[in-house]
Amino acid sequence: MSREITRTTAPPARRRRTALLAACSLLATGAGAVAVMQTPAAAAALACNVDYQVSDWGSGFTTTVTVKNTGTSAIDGWTLTYDYAGNQQLTGGWGGVWSQSGKTVSVKNADWNKTLAAGATASPGGQFTYSGTNAKPASFAVNGVACNGGTTPTDPPTTPPPTTPPPVGNKVDNPFQGAKLYVNPEWKAKAEAEPGGSRISDTSTSVWLDRIAAIEGVNGGMGLRDHLDEALEQADGEPLAINLVVYDLPGRDCAALASNGELKPDELPRYKSEFIDPIAAAVADPKYASLRITTVIEIDSLPNLVTNVSGRPTGTPQCDVMKQNGNYVKGVGYALAKLGPIANVYNYIDAGHHGWLGWDDNFGPSAELFAQAAQAEGSKLEYVTGFITNTANYGILKEPFYTINDSVNGTSVRQSKWVDWNRYVDELSYAQAFRQRLVQAGFASNIGMLIDTSRNGWGGTARPTGPGAQTSVDTYVNGGRLDRRIHLGNWCNQAGAGLGERPKAAPEPGIDAYLWVKPPGESDGAASEIPNDEGKGFDRMCDPTYTGNARNGNSMSGALGGAPVSGHWFSAQFQELMKNAYPAL
């Protein structure tokens, strides 16, 4: 099952963010500029602009440099160059091959983002040290051609792309609005077998397609067509939305063990032919044309390529492999390309959560990477209905007793140990802000967000009823925060969690729905090593005795004991979720 981890590269000192949209003029040779040598033919073939953003803490900084192909032809292989005026020195980078010679910085494409289609972007990031001033670069070039945001005079006239991609078919704007929500009979039966479970057994939960066998049904259970047939019966002639979690990428979940999958990192052909193709064939059956079939595409995949690769504090060799072979990007693109054209299918890409991508270093680069994946393998941006946050996680929906703008004795809430320089304190504010950033990355202006509220209620006797004491910024935040985890990076079977808001359509601006995507009562991972034939390993973050690692600030895991393998029924967790539900049952 899914899990997410806090990823932050926030430095210990103050941070400030500045942005420069560089609609660069033609470069001149000399101090502070990059020499440009080009032929008229080269000038006609390439056009670009650059968005330069910095997170600066006084003696060092990270930068995200987003390159956009504003021309009419694809760029097959790119190298970005620019100059610093001060003594900035490169210490590492990601999203490309970074190098520095004197004051000139170069970034060459990685294998997975080599080709930039017309309108596409790449967002490499670098880390630097400096002293004195940290002036922004004056100009940028790609393949020796100045990035001036438009086409050169020798280019033929072009029509700019529309701000919002056209819709596919006659799809509704929000598939959940005005529709019943599917109740999974298998989860309903498990819930009703629990004392008190009938109080929530008619709640909609998602259908997880987490291995090839799930398409036909595992161990005699319901397969995809069984669920679709049941959905038709539940619809009874009225609109009904059924949510499918599509979750079987090659090398799945490269930053953890509990939710590893069956396909090896290089088994993209099997993913396409044995997993995605049969799913697409089933949902495209005209028999199911009246259903609104929504999908959650590959949780815990693309964000790992931003946060858990070499050059980042939480990088893993497994994520390096998936970034280098491009199979996460290709797999997501292929799934969208196959499912997106189907008139009654609505795709939502996983977008992590605020405790993962809420930091400056992760926020923008993730949005740009999602846009690249949405245009890979023949996919189009318009095949994406929206995005989902907090899938299978515990991030609180709203923090009522403090905001990111608060300060205590002159110290910002962002400097508290819990917030740790994040820009968001809850899922709703993160989802709404990230939606705007995704639109900037090229997605339609009417995309919607989903939030998984299955386990983020945090009710019960431990729920604070007012702000914390203003003794320090930490007492203020810790005393008032509703999210009662030991650390924001804890993700496995969290003790004290409760059911959250019940599924509902259009609850807030920009939010298509709250859903219970992770079925309450299904384990995140085993509390101890349990042999299994599902490819799922033992992750110490599911062990209640584990004292932690860099990803959770070397804190206790906060996990419940006695948990089974991910996806298996965990009665003790189910009971605790009901006990701590908010709103209460």
XYZ file of C-alpha atoms in Angstrom:
585
model
C 0.000 0.000 0.000
C 0.940 3.592 -0.361
C 3.075 5.595 1.978
C 4.602 9.018 1.851
C 7.562 10.533 3.605
C 8.536 14.018 4.646
C 11.146 15.346 2.255
C 12.794 18.637 3.071
C 16.075 20.191 2.151
C 15.319 23.311 4.192
C 18.510 24.812 5.627
C 18.839 25.735 9.301
C 18.893 29.477 8.739
C 16.403 31.939 7.281
C 15.056 31.270 3.826
C 13.630 33.697 1.370
C 12.205 33.041 -2.040
C 12.587 35.222 -5.050
C 11.444 34.582 -8.567
C 12.479 35.913 -11.907
C 10.627 35.192 -15.087
C 13.428 35.709 -17.514
C 12.129 36.767 -20.876
C 15.701 37.087 -21.966
C 17.014 39.439 -24.603
C 19.677 38.312 -27.038
C 22.870 37.558 -25.186
C 26.039 39.564 -25.648
C 29.566 38.345 -25.068
C 31.591 39.788 -22.216
C 31.439 39.860 -18.433
C 28.234 38.463 -16.946
C 26.955 37.107 -20.260
C 27.065 33.868 -22.223
C 28.568 33.988 -25.679
C 26.127 32.911 -28.373
C 27.345 31.379 -31.618
C 24.528 30.330 -33.914
C 23.497 30.134 -37.510
C 20.240 31.603 -38.811
C 18.945 28.052 -39.233
C 19.638 27.292 -35.581
C 17.929 30.479 -34.518
C 14.820 29.528 -36.441
C 14.661 26.083 -34.890
C 14.554 26.889 -31.200
C 12.731 29.298 -28.902
C 12.491 29.225 -25.140
C 11.957 31.113 -21.921
C 13.224 30.530 -18.394
C 11.660 30.840 -14.936
C 14.381 31.177 -12.256
C 13.426 30.645 -8.611
C 15.639 30.684 -5.526
C 15.419 29.572 -1.897
C 18.228 31.511 -0.159
C 19.480 31.213 3.436
C 22.283 33.766 3.387
C 25.331 31.579 2.752
C 23.835 29.209 0.217
C 20.760 28.592 -1.848
C 18.900 26.149 -4.060
C 17.538 27.160 -7.422
C 14.955 25.696 -9.765
C 15.444 26.764 -13.375
C 12.389 25.916 -15.461
C 13.086 25.858 -19.196
C 10.062 26.021 -21.495
C 10.121 25.234 -25.210
C 8.118 28.119 -26.690
C 8.844 27.070 -30.262
C 6.774 24.935 -32.600
C 9.152 21.975 -32.839
C 10.470 19.560 -30.223
C 13.948 20.131 -28.759
C 15.793 16.820 -28.887
C 18.574 17.271 -26.349
C 19.195 20.535 -24.528
C 21.899 22.300 -22.562
C 21.049 25.354 -20.477
C 23.776 27.923 -19.789
C 23.878 31.076 -17.692
C 26.350 33.216 -15.721
C 26.502 34.408 -12.113
C 27.987 37.808 -11.332
C 29.199 36.866 -7.835
C 31.113 33.955 -6.283
C 28.302 31.382 -6.376
C 29.715 27.846 -6.384
C 27.824 24.719 -7.455
C 27.675 21.908 -4.858
C 25.127 19.574 -6.464
C 22.151 19.338 -8.755
C 19.261 17.215 -10.017
C 17.003 17.039 -13.046
C 20.022 17.215 -15.357
C 23.820 17.056 -15.408
C 25.140 20.208 -13.700
C 28.621 21.669 -14.134
C 30.372 25.004 -13.610
C 33.346 26.658 -15.264
C 34.279 29.966 -13.664
C 31.071 31.950 -13.441
C 29.287 29.970 -16.166
C 26.850 27.240 -15.136
C 25.723 24.523 -17.554
C 22.918 22.007 -17.190
C 22.665 19.183 -19.711
C 19.452 17.152 -19.973
C 19.078 13.793 -18.255
C 18.063 10.801 -20.368
C 14.477 10.902 -19.144
C 13.880 14.591 -19.982
C 15.999 14.810 -23.125
C 13.115 15.698 -25.440
C 11.066 18.847 -24.852
C 7.942 18.894 -26.981
C 6.531 22.235 -28.083
C 5.149 23.882 -24.952
C 6.838 21.370 -22.625
C 9.108 22.245 -19.711
C 12.046 20.847 -17.763
C 12.900 21.970 -14.230
C 16.436 21.088 -13.165
C 17.477 22.179 -9.682
C 20.874 23.007 -8.203
C 22.424 23.846 -4.857
C 25.100 26.514 -4.382
C 27.168 28.275 -1.738
C 28.088 31.970 -1.872
C 29.137 34.999 0.149
C 28.274 38.632 -0.377
C 25.459 39.260 -2.827
C 23.438 36.696 -4.742
C 22.241 38.534 -7.831
C 19.996 36.733 -10.271
C 21.491 35.788 -13.648
C 20.861 38.391 -16.296
C 20.247 36.017 -19.188
C 19.914 32.383 -20.192
C 20.536 30.300 -23.299
C 19.562 26.827 -24.465
C 21.837 25.137 -26.991
C 23.487 28.518 -27.487
C 20.210 30.257 -28.385
C 19.068 33.115 -26.169
C 15.860 32.446 -24.272
C 13.739 35.448 -25.126
C 10.355 33.844 -24.664
C 9.332 33.950 -28.298
C 10.358 32.876 -31.769
C 13.090 34.494 -33.809
C 12.237 36.770 -36.758
C 13.067 33.974 -39.208
C 10.407 31.686 -37.745
C 7.063 31.483 -39.537
C 4.130 33.058 -37.668
C 2.631 30.740 -35.079
C -0.611 30.608 -33.132
C 0.018 30.481 -29.372
C -1.364 27.411 -27.609
C -4.624 27.877 -25.715
C -4.370 28.625 -22.021
C -6.731 25.748 -21.243
C -6.468 22.497 -23.225
C -9.750 21.491 -24.831
C -11.870 18.919 -22.993
C -11.958 15.301 -24.119
C -15.358 14.257 -25.434
C -18.377 15.336 -23.409
C -16.863 14.833 -19.981
C -18.409 16.720 -17.087
C -16.276 19.223 -15.210
C -16.501 17.389 -11.872
C -17.365 13.680 -12.183
C -18.339 13.405 -8.509
C -20.850 16.232 -8.503
C -24.434 15.047 -8.865
C -23.377 11.394 -8.758
C -23.722 8.512 -6.328
C -20.431 7.127 -5.009
C -19.619 3.431 -5.369
C -19.658 1.251 -2.254
C -17.145 -1.591 -2.534
C -19.021 -4.769 -1.421
C -15.813 -6.477 -0.304
C -14.821 -3.631 2.007
C -18.427 -3.277 3.183
C -18.461 -6.928 4.286
C -15.212 -6.530 6.245
C -16.475 -3.371 7.932
C -19.775 -4.986 8.916
C -17.922 -7.931 10.442
C -16.352 -5.489 12.934
C -18.185 -4.367 16.095
C -19.743 -1.016 15.255
C -18.574 -1.214 11.651
C -22.066 -0.982 10.218
C -22.005 2.729 11.090
C -19.662 3.369 8.159
C -20.014 0.266 5.966
C -22.080 2.109 3.346
C -19.322 4.684 2.818
C -17.658 4.767 -0.589
C -14.095 3.424 -0.763
C -11.831 2.932 -3.753
C -11.026 -0.244 -5.681
C -7.286 -0.941 -5.670
C -5.736 -2.492 -8.773
C -2.327 -3.058 -7.209
C -1.151 -6.081 -9.225
C -1.942 -7.774 -12.494
C -3.984 -10.489 -10.764
C -6.327 -7.861 -9.289
C -7.800 -7.231 -12.735
C -9.391 -10.678 -12.730
C -9.693 -10.937 -8.950
C -7.301 -12.209 -6.290
C -7.996 -15.529 -4.566
C -11.553 -15.672 -5.791
C -12.293 -12.032 -4.995
C -13.957 -9.485 -7.240
C -12.126 -8.426 -10.389
C -12.415 -5.147 -12.256
C -15.409 -6.152 -14.368
C -17.123 -7.545 -11.270
C -16.828 -4.131 -9.641
C -18.033 -2.363 -12.771
C -21.043 -4.701 -13.006
C -21.814 -4.040 -9.339
C -21.480 -0.297 -9.993
C -24.118 -0.534 -12.720
C -26.493 -2.176 -10.251
C -25.814 0.454 -7.592
C -26.309 3.225 -10.155
C -29.782 1.963 -11.042
C -29.949 4.350 -13.967
C -28.523 7.368 -12.137
C -25.017 8.876 -12.421
C -22.488 6.976 -10.295
C -18.751 7.509 -9.835
C -16.460 4.561 -9.109
C -12.831 5.274 -8.207
C -10.017 2.914 -9.264
C -6.471 3.108 -7.912
C -4.078 2.163 -10.732
C -0.952 1.105 -8.887
C 1.585 -1.328 -10.342
C 4.457 0.636 -11.906
C 7.777 -1.103 -12.585
C 10.049 -0.654 -9.568
C 7.064 0.621 -7.598
C 7.649 2.873 -4.611
C 11.405 3.151 -4.867
C 11.799 4.869 -1.480
C 10.181 2.239 0.748
C 9.729 -1.485 1.186
C 6.221 -1.992 2.548
C 4.566 -1.080 -0.761
C 7.038 -2.506 -3.264
C 5.308 -4.190 -6.202
C 5.550 -7.183 -8.457
C 7.220 -5.619 -11.516
C 10.969 -5.116 -11.744
C 12.338 -1.675 -12.692
C 12.825 -2.638 -16.352
C 9.469 -4.384 -16.864
C 7.684 -1.481 -18.541
C 6.502 -3.692 -21.452
C 4.703 -5.976 -18.984
C 3.175 -2.956 -17.251
C 1.786 -1.773 -20.557
C 0.549 -5.050 -22.038
C -0.454 -7.020 -18.938
C -1.708 -4.245 -16.670
C -2.733 -1.013 -18.381
C -4.036 -2.488 -21.635
C -6.488 -4.896 -19.924
C -7.715 -2.125 -17.606
C -8.287 0.191 -20.557
C -10.121 -2.543 -22.465
C -12.453 -3.180 -19.543
C -13.384 0.421 -18.770
C -13.849 1.177 -22.494
C -16.520 -1.512 -22.823
C -19.710 0.262 -24.019
C -21.554 -1.709 -21.337
C -20.083 0.681 -18.758
C -20.479 3.913 -20.711
C -23.034 5.288 -18.244
C -20.599 5.074 -15.312
C -18.239 7.877 -14.334
C -15.011 5.936 -13.913
C -12.360 7.919 -12.059
C -8.777 6.782 -11.624
C -5.969 7.603 -9.215
C -2.806 7.144 -11.258
C 0.245 5.592 -9.592
C 0.588 6.967 -6.093
C 4.090 7.478 -4.651
C 5.838 7.446 -8.001
C 6.621 10.758 -9.699
C 7.334 12.723 -6.473
C 10.102 10.240 -5.668
C 11.937 11.400 -8.802
C 12.095 14.895 -7.326
C 12.803 14.203 -3.675
C 14.438 10.792 -3.316
C 17.257 10.788 -5.861
C 20.969 11.516 -5.682
C 21.733 15.055 -4.596
C 18.824 15.073 -2.159
C 19.214 14.162 1.531
C 16.728 11.288 1.231
C 17.976 9.865 -2.070
C 18.012 6.111 -2.691
C 19.765 4.027 -5.378
C 16.412 2.509 -6.328
C 14.937 5.930 -7.120
C 18.065 6.825 -9.115
C 17.401 3.774 -11.271
C 13.796 4.800 -11.903
C 14.819 8.338 -12.749
C 17.506 7.168 -15.150
C 15.388 4.604 -16.978
C 12.389 6.942 -17.158
C 9.891 4.162 -16.529
C 7.865 6.104 -13.961
C 7.397 8.971 -16.409
C 6.761 6.614 -19.323
C 4.432 4.401 -17.310
C 2.275 7.280 -16.101
C 2.223 8.767 -19.593
C 1.173 5.451 -21.111
C -1.620 4.963 -18.576
C -2.954 8.449 -19.317
C -2.632 7.921 -23.074
C -4.692 4.734 -22.922
C -7.313 5.879 -20.424
C -7.608 9.584 -21.244
C -9.417 9.284 -24.607
C -12.190 7.118 -23.101
C -15.216 9.380 -22.837
C -16.329 8.386 -19.332
C -12.890 8.000 -17.681
C -11.448 10.791 -15.523
C -7.764 10.606 -14.526
C -6.273 12.064 -11.324
C -2.489 11.929 -10.831
C -1.064 11.477 -7.349
C 0.465 14.707 -6.023
C 1.947 13.596 -2.708
C 0.914 15.678 0.291
C 1.915 18.837 2.125
C 4.443 16.992 4.297
C 6.237 15.795 1.174
C 6.056 18.419 -1.563
C 5.182 21.509 0.477
C 8.771 22.789 0.587
C 10.010 25.260 -2.025
C 12.580 22.802 -3.370
C 9.895 20.216 -4.110
C 6.776 22.218 -4.984
C 7.544 23.703 -8.401
C 9.791 20.919 -9.720
C 7.076 18.355 -8.978
C 4.458 20.316 -10.906
C 6.783 20.577 -13.898
C 7.622 16.860 -13.754
C 3.918 15.989 -13.668
C 3.428 18.059 -16.818
C 6.243 16.147 -18.526
C 4.740 12.800 -17.564
C 1.315 13.922 -18.768
C 2.828 14.448 -22.230
C 4.895 11.252 -22.378
C 4.133 8.137 -24.413
C 1.525 9.897 -26.555
C -0.429 11.412 -23.662
C -1.805 14.943 -23.615
C -2.362 17.423 -20.808
C -6.097 17.307 -21.439
C -6.142 13.629 -20.446
C -5.678 14.773 -16.835
C -8.855 15.728 -14.988
C -6.957 16.654 -11.847
C -4.710 15.520 -9.004
C -5.058 13.872 -5.607
C -3.247 14.616 -2.358
C -2.826 12.724 0.910
C -3.494 9.307 -0.624
C -3.194 6.718 2.182
C -1.645 9.392 4.396
C -2.628 11.141 7.624
C -2.163 14.867 6.925
C -4.850 16.909 8.648
C -7.401 18.533 6.350
C -7.420 21.899 8.177
C -5.408 23.269 11.101
C -7.731 25.750 12.845
C -5.475 26.927 15.680
C -2.412 28.207 13.817
C -1.457 29.339 10.324
C 1.765 29.493 8.363
C 1.738 33.279 8.797
C 1.752 33.218 12.620
C 4.784 34.092 14.728
C 5.621 33.770 18.423
C 7.933 36.314 20.032
C 9.102 37.308 16.578
C 9.794 33.728 15.450
C 7.846 32.434 12.447
C 5.786 29.269 12.666
C 7.858 28.071 9.706
C 10.855 27.813 12.053
C 9.097 25.399 14.418
C 10.411 21.855 14.524
C 7.080 20.478 13.298
C 6.661 22.798 10.287
C 10.416 22.846 9.498
C 10.280 25.618 6.871
C 7.343 24.108 4.994
C 4.945 26.601 3.416
C 1.806 24.636 4.298
C 0.377 23.290 7.547
C -2.543 21.237 6.208
C -3.807 19.430 3.141
C -6.517 21.842 2.033
C -4.205 24.857 1.778
C -1.573 22.727 0.040
C -4.013 21.206 -2.448
C -5.474 24.566 -3.399
C -2.046 26.179 -3.812
C -0.620 23.234 -5.724
C -3.574 23.346 -8.078
C -2.609 26.888 -9.058
C 1.001 25.831 -9.617
C -0.147 22.951 -11.831
C -2.144 25.369 -13.961
C 1.035 27.442 -14.334
C 2.786 24.260 -15.512
C 0.310 23.966 -18.374
C -2.641 22.004 -17.040
C -6.191 23.176 -17.704
C -7.468 26.024 -15.576
C -10.463 23.919 -14.535
C -8.539 20.948 -13.140
C -9.814 19.734 -9.797
C -8.151 18.286 -6.718
C -9.090 15.287 -4.615
C -8.066 14.800 -0.976
C -8.018 11.398 0.709
C -9.724 11.948 4.064
C -9.999 8.301 5.086
C -7.616 8.591 8.055
C -6.916 12.249 8.787
C -9.696 13.089 11.253
C -7.513 13.076 14.405
C -10.441 13.222 16.802
C -10.777 11.611 20.208
C -9.603 12.827 23.593
C -6.172 13.899 22.334
C -7.624 16.467 19.922
C -6.654 20.038 20.958
C -9.442 22.508 21.539
C -7.461 25.734 21.169
C -4.071 27.261 20.364
C -0.919 26.122 22.141
C 0.908 28.178 24.729
C 2.984 31.046 23.333
C 6.016 30.172 25.415
C 7.896 29.405 22.219
C 7.045 28.733 18.615
C 7.299 24.984 19.306
C 4.932 25.006 22.291
C 2.513 27.089 20.235
C 2.504 24.713 17.258
C 2.687 21.442 19.185
C -0.011 22.459 21.625
C -2.480 23.495 18.940
C -1.875 21.158 16.020
C -4.608 18.618 15.327
C -2.244 16.274 13.511
C -0.937 14.298 16.508
C 1.774 12.285 14.791
C 5.203 12.283 16.421
C 6.686 13.618 13.193
C 5.192 14.801 9.916
C 7.240 12.133 8.117
C 5.510 9.210 9.863
C 3.226 7.330 7.496
C 2.652 3.729 8.596
C -0.415 2.619 10.616
C -0.297 5.709 12.805
C -1.451 5.361 16.392
C -4.182 7.796 17.417
C -5.472 8.486 13.892
C -9.184 8.689 13.124
C -11.569 8.630 10.207
C -11.779 12.001 8.497
C -14.433 13.873 6.559
C -16.868 11.566 4.796
C -16.671 11.451 1.006
C -18.417 14.406 -0.582
C -18.322 16.297 -3.867
C -17.156 19.898 -4.332
C -16.534 20.650 -0.619
C -14.201 23.627 -1.193
C -13.096 25.851 -4.100
C -10.876 23.904 -6.481
C -11.570 20.587 -4.720
C -13.568 18.065 -6.771
C -14.152 15.754 -3.802
C -13.060 14.325 -0.498
C -12.714 10.546 -0.924
C -11.832 7.535 1.176
C -9.207 6.234 -1.220
C -7.313 4.149 1.324
C -9.966 1.783 2.717
C -9.962 2.189 6.511
C -8.798 -1.018 8.144
C -6.316 -2.007 5.448
C -2.748 -2.055 6.769
C 0.011 0.210 5.460
C 2.651 -2.445 6.104
C 3.710 -5.224 8.440
C 4.943 -4.369 11.931
C 7.502 -7.166 11.602
C 8.854 -9.198 8.725
C 6.161 -11.447 7.225
C 6.975 -13.642 4.189
C 4.495 -13.083 1.341
C 4.069 -13.691 -2.379
C 3.020 -10.101 -3.157
C 6.503 -8.595 -3.443
C 5.993 -6.503 -0.288
C 8.960 -6.053 2.023
C 9.340 -5.119 5.672
C 9.798 -1.401 6.246
C 11.064 -0.402 9.687
C 8.772 2.646 9.606
C 5.954 0.148 10.304
C 7.763 -1.199 13.376
C 6.549 0.525 16.586
C 9.991 0.019 18.187
C 11.848 1.790 15.354
C 13.651 4.962 16.420
C 13.573 6.541 12.964
C 15.867 7.942 10.293
C 16.657 11.187 8.506
C 13.249 11.183 6.813
C 11.374 11.509 10.083
C 13.944 13.436 12.089
C 15.123 10.278 13.858
C 11.818 10.104 15.700
C 9.840 7.054 16.804
C 7.733 5.631 13.988
C 4.413 6.074 15.781
C 3.143 2.843 14.179
C 0.654 0.454 15.724
C 1.941 -2.976 16.720
C 0.684 -6.250 15.287
C 0.061 -4.937 11.775
C -0.172 -7.401 8.847
C 1.268 -7.014 5.333
C 0.098 -3.891 3.477
C -3.403 -4.199 2.114
C -4.417 -6.931 4.554
C -7.154 -6.342 7.095
C -6.026 -4.814 10.387
C -8.884 -4.974 12.892
C -7.127 -3.011 15.646
C -6.518 -0.108 13.282
C -10.124 -0.149 12.071
C -11.401 0.084 15.636
C -9.020 2.915 16.483
C -10.020 4.866 13.381
C -13.676 4.663 14.362
C -12.922 5.625 17.971
C -10.989 8.731 16.894
C -13.222 9.729 13.976
C -13.728 13.436 13.351
C -16.454 14.313 12.708
C -17.346 11.712 15.331
C -19.511 8.749 14.383
